[in-house]
GROMACS .gro file of C-alpha atoms in nm:
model
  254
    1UNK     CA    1   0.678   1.445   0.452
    2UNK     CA    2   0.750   1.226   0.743
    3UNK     CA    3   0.895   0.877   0.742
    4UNK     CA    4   1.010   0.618   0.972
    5UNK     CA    5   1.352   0.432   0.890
    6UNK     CA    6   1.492   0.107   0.959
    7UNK     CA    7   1.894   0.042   0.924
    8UNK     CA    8   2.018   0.379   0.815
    9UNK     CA    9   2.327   0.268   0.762
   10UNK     CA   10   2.246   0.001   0.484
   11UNK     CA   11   2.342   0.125   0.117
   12UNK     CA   12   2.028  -0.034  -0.034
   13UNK     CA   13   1.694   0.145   0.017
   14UNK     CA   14   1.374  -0.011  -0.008
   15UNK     CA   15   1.067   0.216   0.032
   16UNK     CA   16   0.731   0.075   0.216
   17UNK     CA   17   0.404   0.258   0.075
   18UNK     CA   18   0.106   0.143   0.343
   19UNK     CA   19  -0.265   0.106   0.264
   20UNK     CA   20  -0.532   0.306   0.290
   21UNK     CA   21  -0.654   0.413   0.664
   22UNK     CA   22  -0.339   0.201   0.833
   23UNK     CA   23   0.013   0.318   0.906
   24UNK     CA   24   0.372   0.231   0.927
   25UNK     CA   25   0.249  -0.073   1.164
   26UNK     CA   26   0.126  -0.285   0.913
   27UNK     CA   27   0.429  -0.290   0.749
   28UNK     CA   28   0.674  -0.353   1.076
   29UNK     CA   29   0.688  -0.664   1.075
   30UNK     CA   30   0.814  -0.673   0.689
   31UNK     CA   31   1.056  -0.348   0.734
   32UNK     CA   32   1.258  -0.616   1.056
   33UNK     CA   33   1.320  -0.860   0.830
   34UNK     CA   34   1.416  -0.665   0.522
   35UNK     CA   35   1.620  -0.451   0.792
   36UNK     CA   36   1.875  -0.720   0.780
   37UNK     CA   37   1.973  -0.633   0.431
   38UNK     CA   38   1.851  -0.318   0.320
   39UNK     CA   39   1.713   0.075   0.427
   40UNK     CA   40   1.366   0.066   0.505
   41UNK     CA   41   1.185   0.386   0.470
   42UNK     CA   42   0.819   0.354   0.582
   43UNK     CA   43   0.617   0.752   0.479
   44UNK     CA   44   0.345   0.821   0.618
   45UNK     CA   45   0.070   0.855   0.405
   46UNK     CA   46  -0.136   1.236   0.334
   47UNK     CA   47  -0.439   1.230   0.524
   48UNK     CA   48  -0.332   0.976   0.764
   49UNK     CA   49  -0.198   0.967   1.124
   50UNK     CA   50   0.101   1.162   1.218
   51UNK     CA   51   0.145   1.297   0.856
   52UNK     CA   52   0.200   1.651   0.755
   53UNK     CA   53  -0.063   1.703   0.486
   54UNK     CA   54  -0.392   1.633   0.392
   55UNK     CA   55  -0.482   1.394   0.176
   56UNK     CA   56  -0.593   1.533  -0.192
   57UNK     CA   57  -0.542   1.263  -0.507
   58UNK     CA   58  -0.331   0.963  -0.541
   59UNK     CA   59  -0.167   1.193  -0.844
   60UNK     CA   60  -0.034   1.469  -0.557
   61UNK     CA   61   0.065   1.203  -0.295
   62UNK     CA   62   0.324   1.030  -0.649
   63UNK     CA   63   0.449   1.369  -0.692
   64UNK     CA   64   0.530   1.405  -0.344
   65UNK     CA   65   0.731   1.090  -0.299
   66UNK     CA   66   0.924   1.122  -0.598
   67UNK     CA   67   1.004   1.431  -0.464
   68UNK     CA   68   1.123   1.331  -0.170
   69UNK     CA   69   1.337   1.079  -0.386
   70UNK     CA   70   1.514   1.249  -0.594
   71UNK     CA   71   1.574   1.499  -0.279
   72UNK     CA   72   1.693   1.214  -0.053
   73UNK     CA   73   1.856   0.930  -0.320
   74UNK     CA   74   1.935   1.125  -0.652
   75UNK     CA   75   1.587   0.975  -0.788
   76UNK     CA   76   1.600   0.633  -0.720
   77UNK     CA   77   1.585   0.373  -0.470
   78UNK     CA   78   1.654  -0.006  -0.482
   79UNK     CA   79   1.321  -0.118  -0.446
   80UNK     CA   80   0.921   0.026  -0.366
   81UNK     CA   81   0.627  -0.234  -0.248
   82UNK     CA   82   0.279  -0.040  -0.218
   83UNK     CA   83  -0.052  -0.207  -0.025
   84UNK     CA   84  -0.355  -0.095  -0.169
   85UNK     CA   85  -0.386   0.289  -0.177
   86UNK     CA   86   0.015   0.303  -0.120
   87UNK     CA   87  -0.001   0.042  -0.410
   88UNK     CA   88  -0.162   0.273  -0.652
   89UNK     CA   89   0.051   0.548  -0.559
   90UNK     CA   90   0.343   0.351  -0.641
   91UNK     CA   91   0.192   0.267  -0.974
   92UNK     CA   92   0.151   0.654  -1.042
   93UNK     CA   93   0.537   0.648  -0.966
   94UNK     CA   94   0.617   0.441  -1.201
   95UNK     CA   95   0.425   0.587  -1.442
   96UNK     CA   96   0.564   0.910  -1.382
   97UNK     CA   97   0.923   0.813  -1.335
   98UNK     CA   98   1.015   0.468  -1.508
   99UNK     CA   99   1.319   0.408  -1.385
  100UNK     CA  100   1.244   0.542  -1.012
  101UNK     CA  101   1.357   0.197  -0.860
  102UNK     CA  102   1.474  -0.125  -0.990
  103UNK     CA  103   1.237  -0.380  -0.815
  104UNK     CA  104   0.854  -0.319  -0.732
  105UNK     CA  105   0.628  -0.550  -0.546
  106UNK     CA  106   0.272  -0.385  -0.613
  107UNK     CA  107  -0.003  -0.576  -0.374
  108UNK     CA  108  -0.381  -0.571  -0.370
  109UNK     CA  109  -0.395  -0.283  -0.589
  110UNK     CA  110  -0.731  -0.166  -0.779
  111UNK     CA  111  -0.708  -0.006  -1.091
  112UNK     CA  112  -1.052  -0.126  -1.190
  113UNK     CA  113  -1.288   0.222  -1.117
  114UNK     CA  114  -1.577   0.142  -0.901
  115UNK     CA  115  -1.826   0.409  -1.001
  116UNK     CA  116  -2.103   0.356  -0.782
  117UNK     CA  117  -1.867   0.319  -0.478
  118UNK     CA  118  -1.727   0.654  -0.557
  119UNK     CA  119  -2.041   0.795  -0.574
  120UNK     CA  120  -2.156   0.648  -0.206
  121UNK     CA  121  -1.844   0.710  -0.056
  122UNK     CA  122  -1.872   1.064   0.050
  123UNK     CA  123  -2.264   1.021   0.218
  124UNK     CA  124  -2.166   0.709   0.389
  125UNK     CA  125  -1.874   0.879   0.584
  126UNK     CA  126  -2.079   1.144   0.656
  127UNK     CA  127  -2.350   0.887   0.818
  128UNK     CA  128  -2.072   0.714   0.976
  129UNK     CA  129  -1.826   0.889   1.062
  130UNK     CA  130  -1.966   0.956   1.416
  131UNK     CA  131  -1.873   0.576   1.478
  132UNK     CA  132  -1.530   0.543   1.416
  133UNK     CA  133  -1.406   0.670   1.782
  134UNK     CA  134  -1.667   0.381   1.909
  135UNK     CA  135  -1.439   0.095   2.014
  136UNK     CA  136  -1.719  -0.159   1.949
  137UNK     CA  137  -1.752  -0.031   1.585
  138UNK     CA  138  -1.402  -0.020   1.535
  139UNK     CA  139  -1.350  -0.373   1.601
  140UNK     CA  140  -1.636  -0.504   1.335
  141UNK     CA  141  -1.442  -0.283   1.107
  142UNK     CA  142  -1.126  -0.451   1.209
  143UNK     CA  143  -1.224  -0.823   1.176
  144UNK     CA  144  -1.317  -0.750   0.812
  145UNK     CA  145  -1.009  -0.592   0.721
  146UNK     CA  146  -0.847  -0.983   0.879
  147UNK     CA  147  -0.571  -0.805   1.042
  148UNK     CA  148  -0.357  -0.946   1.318
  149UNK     CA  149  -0.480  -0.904   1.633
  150UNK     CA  150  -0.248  -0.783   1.776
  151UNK     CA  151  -0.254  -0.481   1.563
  152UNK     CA  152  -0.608  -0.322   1.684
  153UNK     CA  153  -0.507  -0.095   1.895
  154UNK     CA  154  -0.249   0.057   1.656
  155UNK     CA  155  -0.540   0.059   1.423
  156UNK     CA  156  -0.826   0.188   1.650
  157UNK     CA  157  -0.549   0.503   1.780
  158UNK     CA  158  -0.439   0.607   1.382
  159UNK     CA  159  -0.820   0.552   1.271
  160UNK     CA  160  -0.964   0.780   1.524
  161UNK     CA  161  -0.702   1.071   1.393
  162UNK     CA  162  -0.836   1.066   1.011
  163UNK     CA  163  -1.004   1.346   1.011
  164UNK     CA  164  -1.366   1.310   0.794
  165UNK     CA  165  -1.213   1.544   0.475
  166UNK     CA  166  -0.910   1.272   0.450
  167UNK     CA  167  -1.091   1.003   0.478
  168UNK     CA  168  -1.342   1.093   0.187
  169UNK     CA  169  -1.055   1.222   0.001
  170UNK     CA  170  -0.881   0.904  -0.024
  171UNK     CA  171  -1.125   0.658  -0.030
  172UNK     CA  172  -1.320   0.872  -0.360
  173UNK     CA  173  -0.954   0.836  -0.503
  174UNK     CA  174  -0.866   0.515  -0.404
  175UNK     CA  175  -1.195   0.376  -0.591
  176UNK     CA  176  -1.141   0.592  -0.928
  177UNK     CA  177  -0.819   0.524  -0.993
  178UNK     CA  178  -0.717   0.429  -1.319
  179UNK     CA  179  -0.363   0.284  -1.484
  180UNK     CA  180  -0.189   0.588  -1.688
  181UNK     CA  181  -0.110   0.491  -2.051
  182UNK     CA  182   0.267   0.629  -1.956
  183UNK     CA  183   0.304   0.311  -1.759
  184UNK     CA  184   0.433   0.108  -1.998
  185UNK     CA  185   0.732   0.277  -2.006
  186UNK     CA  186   0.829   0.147  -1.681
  187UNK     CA  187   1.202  -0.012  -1.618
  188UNK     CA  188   1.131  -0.242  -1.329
  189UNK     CA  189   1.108  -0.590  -1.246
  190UNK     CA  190   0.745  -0.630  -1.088
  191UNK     CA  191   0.575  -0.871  -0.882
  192UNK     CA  192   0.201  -0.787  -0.883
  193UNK     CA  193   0.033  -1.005  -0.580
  194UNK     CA  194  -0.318  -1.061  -0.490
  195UNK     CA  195  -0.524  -1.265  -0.301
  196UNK     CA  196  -0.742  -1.558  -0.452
  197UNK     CA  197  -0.994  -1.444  -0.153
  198UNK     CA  198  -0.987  -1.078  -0.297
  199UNK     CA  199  -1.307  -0.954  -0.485
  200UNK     CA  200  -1.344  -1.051  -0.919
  201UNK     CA  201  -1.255  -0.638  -0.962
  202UNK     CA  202  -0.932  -0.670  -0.751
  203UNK     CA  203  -0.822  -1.000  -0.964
  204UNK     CA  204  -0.910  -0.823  -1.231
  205UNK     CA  205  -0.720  -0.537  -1.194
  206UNK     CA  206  -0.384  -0.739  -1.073
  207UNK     CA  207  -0.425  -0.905  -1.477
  208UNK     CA  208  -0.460  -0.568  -1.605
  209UNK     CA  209  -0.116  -0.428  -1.444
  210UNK     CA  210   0.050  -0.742  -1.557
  211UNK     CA  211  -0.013  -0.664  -1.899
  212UNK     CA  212   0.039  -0.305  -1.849
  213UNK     CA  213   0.417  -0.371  -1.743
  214UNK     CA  214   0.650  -0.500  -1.918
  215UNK     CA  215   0.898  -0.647  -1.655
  216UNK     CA  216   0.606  -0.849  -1.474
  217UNK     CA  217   0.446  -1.120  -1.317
  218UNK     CA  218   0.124  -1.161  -1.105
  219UNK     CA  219   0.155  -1.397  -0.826
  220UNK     CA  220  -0.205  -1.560  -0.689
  221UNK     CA  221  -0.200  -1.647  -0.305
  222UNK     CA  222  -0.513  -1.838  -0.310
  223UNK     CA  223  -0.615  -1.832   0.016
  224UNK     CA  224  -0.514  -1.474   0.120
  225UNK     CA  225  -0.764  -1.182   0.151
  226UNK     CA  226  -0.683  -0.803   0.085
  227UNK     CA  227  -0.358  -0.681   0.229
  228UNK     CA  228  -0.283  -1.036   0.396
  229UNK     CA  229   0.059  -1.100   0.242
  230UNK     CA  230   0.277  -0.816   0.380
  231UNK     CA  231   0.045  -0.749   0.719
  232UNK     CA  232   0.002  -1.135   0.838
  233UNK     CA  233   0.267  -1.343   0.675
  234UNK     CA  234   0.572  -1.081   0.658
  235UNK     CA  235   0.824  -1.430   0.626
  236UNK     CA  236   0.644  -1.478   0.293
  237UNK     CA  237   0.635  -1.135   0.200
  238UNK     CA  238   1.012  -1.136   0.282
  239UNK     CA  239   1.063  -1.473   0.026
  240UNK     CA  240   0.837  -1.316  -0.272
  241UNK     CA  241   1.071  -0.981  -0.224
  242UNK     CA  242   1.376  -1.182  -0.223
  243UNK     CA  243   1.277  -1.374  -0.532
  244UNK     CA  244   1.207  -1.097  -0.711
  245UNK     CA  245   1.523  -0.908  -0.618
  246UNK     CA  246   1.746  -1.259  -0.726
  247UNK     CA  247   1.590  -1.350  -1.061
  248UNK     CA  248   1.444  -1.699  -0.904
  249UNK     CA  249   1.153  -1.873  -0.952
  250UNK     CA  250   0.824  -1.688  -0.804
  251UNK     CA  251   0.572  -1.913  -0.663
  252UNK     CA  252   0.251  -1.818  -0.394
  253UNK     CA  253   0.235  -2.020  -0.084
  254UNK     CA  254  -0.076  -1.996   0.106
   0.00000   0.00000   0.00000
């Protein structure tokens, strides 16, 4: 598995899980300011740019990172945040190992299966997959993802190297997953967030991994779409991390 670090030579480790189809870039941002204070370790994703592996289930891609943490940190690590895909596979951690880390921040995470979805996922890649080297089309797939701007070329060069397999692979598991009854076993304080501009399923599933673990609490940016905590305001996702890490009092700006 490959990785990117930040400050090697702080004792605390904090591992960055990214989202589906982006990369260790839309976590930079975060991994500079946490830098200051802690280890950053950034994998890159199966199936994704400049990874070693394809991408098979969100099950395979747990195992692998806990894996590589109990290889590189005796099985634990300070603290794990997951975006979306990375988010689910950090719930699958947790399910797997409870006491893996000792602070989670979980973020825009579906847990809610979407069964029709899954179902068009694989013949609308197929259709379109033709597209995604087309700079024009990646850029009216970019403005709906609201990422920085300054971030679409990182995007449009990692996009163009999914390869059509991966990209079916992790989409079909990304919209089947489903919480593990073994979660509620898990040891670590939590901050689930989510966007109040995210869809009713995503909302719904943030409520569902509150109850699900017992050291919790879901935090509502109301005016945030998917992913735009830790990719667009990295200060705030820098605060929310540092509240949750201090025992203080948790409240969504934006």
């Amino acid at each position: 598995m490959k990785v990117i670090e930040f400050a090697r030579e702080n004792p605390l480790t904090v591992v960055l899980l990214h989202g589906g189809g982006l990369s260790w870039w839309s976590y930079k941002d975060v991994a500079e300011i946490l830098a200051q204070d802690y280890h950053v370790v950034i994998p890159f994703l199966d199936g994704h740019a400049h990874s070693d592996c394809d991408f098979t289930t969100i099950e395979n891609a747990a195992d692998e990172i806990c894996a590589y943490i109990r290889k590189q940190f005796c099985g634990s690590v300070f603290a794990i945040g997951g975006l979306s895909l990375g988010g689910q596979i950090l719930v699958e951690m947790l399910s797997y190992i409870p006491d893996i880390c000792q602070y989670a921040l979980i973020e825009s995470v579906m847990v809610v299966p979407m069964t029709l979805t899954n179902r068009l996922i694989a013949p609308a890649v197929q259709m379109s997959y033709g597209l995604i080297k087309k700079r024009w089309f990646a850029k009216l797939q970019f403005k709906q993802l609201h990422l920085k701007v300054d971030l679409f070329d990182a995007y449009y060069a990692d996009t163009c190297k999914i390869n059509r397999e991966n990209m079916i692979a992790f989409l079909k598991s990304n919209s089947s997953y489903k919480i593990k009854d073994s979660l509620n076993r898990c040891t670590a304080n939590v901050i689930i967030a989510v966007g109040g501009r995210e869809t009713h399923k995503m909302k719904k599933s943030a409520k569902l991994l509150e109850r699900a673990l017992p050291k919790s609490k879901l935090v509502v940016f109301p005016q945030y779409y998917h992913g735009d905590l830790s990719i667009n305001h990295p200060e705030i996702y820098a605060e929310l991390f540092q509240s949750l890490v201090k025992g203080s009092d948790i409240s969504a700006k934006g």
